[in-house]
Every structure is written in C-alpha cells, then in structure tokens.
C-alpha cells in the first residue's frame, strides 16, 4: 500500500493502481477535470498507465463556467 494525498486528503491505494483506477475508486467523474501529480499536469491519455509512488500529491482541477 502507498499513501497519497488527493486534493490534500490522505488516501491509501495499491502501488499498482493507475490514476484512472484511483478516480473510479474515489467515485470522481472524469469529464471536465484535469489532474496534476506533484505539480506536473498528466495528460488524460496517460491516466490509464500513470501509477503513483508513496507520498505523491494528486490535485484534481474541475472546469467551471463563468463570465
């Protein structure tokens, strides 16, 4: 198990869990969001293959409308 933070909230996951799988476990919709791991933006095409390390910090940014 590894310890990571998702938007500053601690979570534990299996080391082999990819970002896409983590989002599903946390029940986070994948439309209209961007992900950064340790302040590096991860392309949506890489979510399925990007795994995390102990202590990583994931930031989920949700798109909003406004004007």
Tab-separated table of C-alpha atoms in Angstrom:
chain	number	residue	atom	x	y	z
A	1	UNK	CA	0.000	0.000	0.000
A	2	UNK	CA	1.073	3.559	-0.660
A	3	UNK	CA	-0.079	6.765	0.976
A	4	UNK	CA	-1.012	9.633	-1.315
A	5	UNK	CA	-2.938	12.861	-0.960
A	6	UNK	CA	-5.785	13.738	-3.300
A	7	UNK	CA	-6.642	17.433	-3.012
A	8	UNK	CA	-4.904	17.433	0.401
A	9	UNK	CA	-6.927	14.452	1.717
A	10	UNK	CA	-4.866	11.352	2.606
A	11	UNK	CA	-5.743	8.018	0.969
A	12	UNK	CA	-4.202	4.556	0.713
A	13	UNK	CA	-4.045	2.612	-2.551
A	14	UNK	CA	-2.223	-0.349	-4.013
A	15	UNK	CA	1.062	0.662	-5.634
A	16	UNK	CA	-0.040	-0.769	-8.990
A	17	UNK	CA	-3.260	1.326	-9.128
A	18	UNK	CA	-3.190	3.761	-12.061
A	19	UNK	CA	-4.685	7.262	-11.865
A	20	UNK	CA	-7.786	6.210	-13.801
A	21	UNK	CA	-8.462	3.369	-11.343
A	22	UNK	CA	-7.970	5.698	-8.357
A	23	UNK	CA	-10.551	8.124	-9.764
A	24	UNK	CA	-13.032	5.250	-10.097
A	25	UNK	CA	-12.382	4.115	-6.510
A	26	UNK	CA	-12.985	7.665	-5.270
A	27	UNK	CA	-16.105	7.940	-7.485
A	28	UNK	CA	-14.793	11.082	-9.188
A	29	UNK	CA	-16.304	11.800	-12.622
A	30	UNK	CA	-13.586	12.115	-15.266
A	31	UNK	CA	-15.339	14.625	-17.517
A	32	UNK	CA	-14.268	18.235	-17.166
A	33	UNK	CA	-11.277	17.655	-14.885
A	34	UNK	CA	-7.522	17.924	-15.129
A	35	UNK	CA	-5.007	16.053	-12.973
A	36	UNK	CA	-1.621	17.057	-11.649
A	37	UNK	CA	0.756	14.779	-9.760
A	38	UNK	CA	3.344	16.614	-7.692
A	39	UNK	CA	2.508	19.795	-9.628
A	40	UNK	CA	3.012	18.133	-13.050
A	41	UNK	CA	-0.041	18.025	-15.321
A	42	UNK	CA	-0.830	14.489	-16.505
A	43	UNK	CA	-2.466	14.185	-19.926
A	44	UNK	CA	-5.789	12.349	-19.891
A	45	UNK	CA	-4.362	9.833	-22.363
A	46	UNK	CA	-1.796	8.874	-19.689
A	47	UNK	CA	-4.232	8.358	-16.780
A	48	UNK	CA	-4.601	4.657	-17.577
A	49	UNK	CA	-0.838	3.995	-17.380
A	50	UNK	CA	0.372	6.504	-14.763
A	51	UNK	CA	0.979	4.896	-11.375
A	52	UNK	CA	1.810	6.721	-8.178
A	53	UNK	CA	4.516	6.470	-5.547
A	54	UNK	CA	4.271	6.723	-1.787
A	55	UNK	CA	3.908	10.358	-0.750
A	56	UNK	CA	2.677	11.639	-4.132
A	57	UNK	CA	0.199	14.500	-4.174
A	58	UNK	CA	-2.637	14.495	-6.693
A	59	UNK	CA	-4.501	17.689	-7.490
A	60	UNK	CA	-7.858	17.437	-9.232
A	61	UNK	CA	-8.911	20.612	-11.016
A	62	UNK	CA	-12.556	20.891	-12.087
A	63	UNK	CA	-13.555	23.069	-15.002
A	64	UNK	CA	-16.132	25.721	-14.196
A	65	UNK	CA	-18.202	28.053	-16.316
A	66	UNK	CA	-18.338	31.740	-15.774
A	67	UNK	CA	-18.169	35.023	-17.426
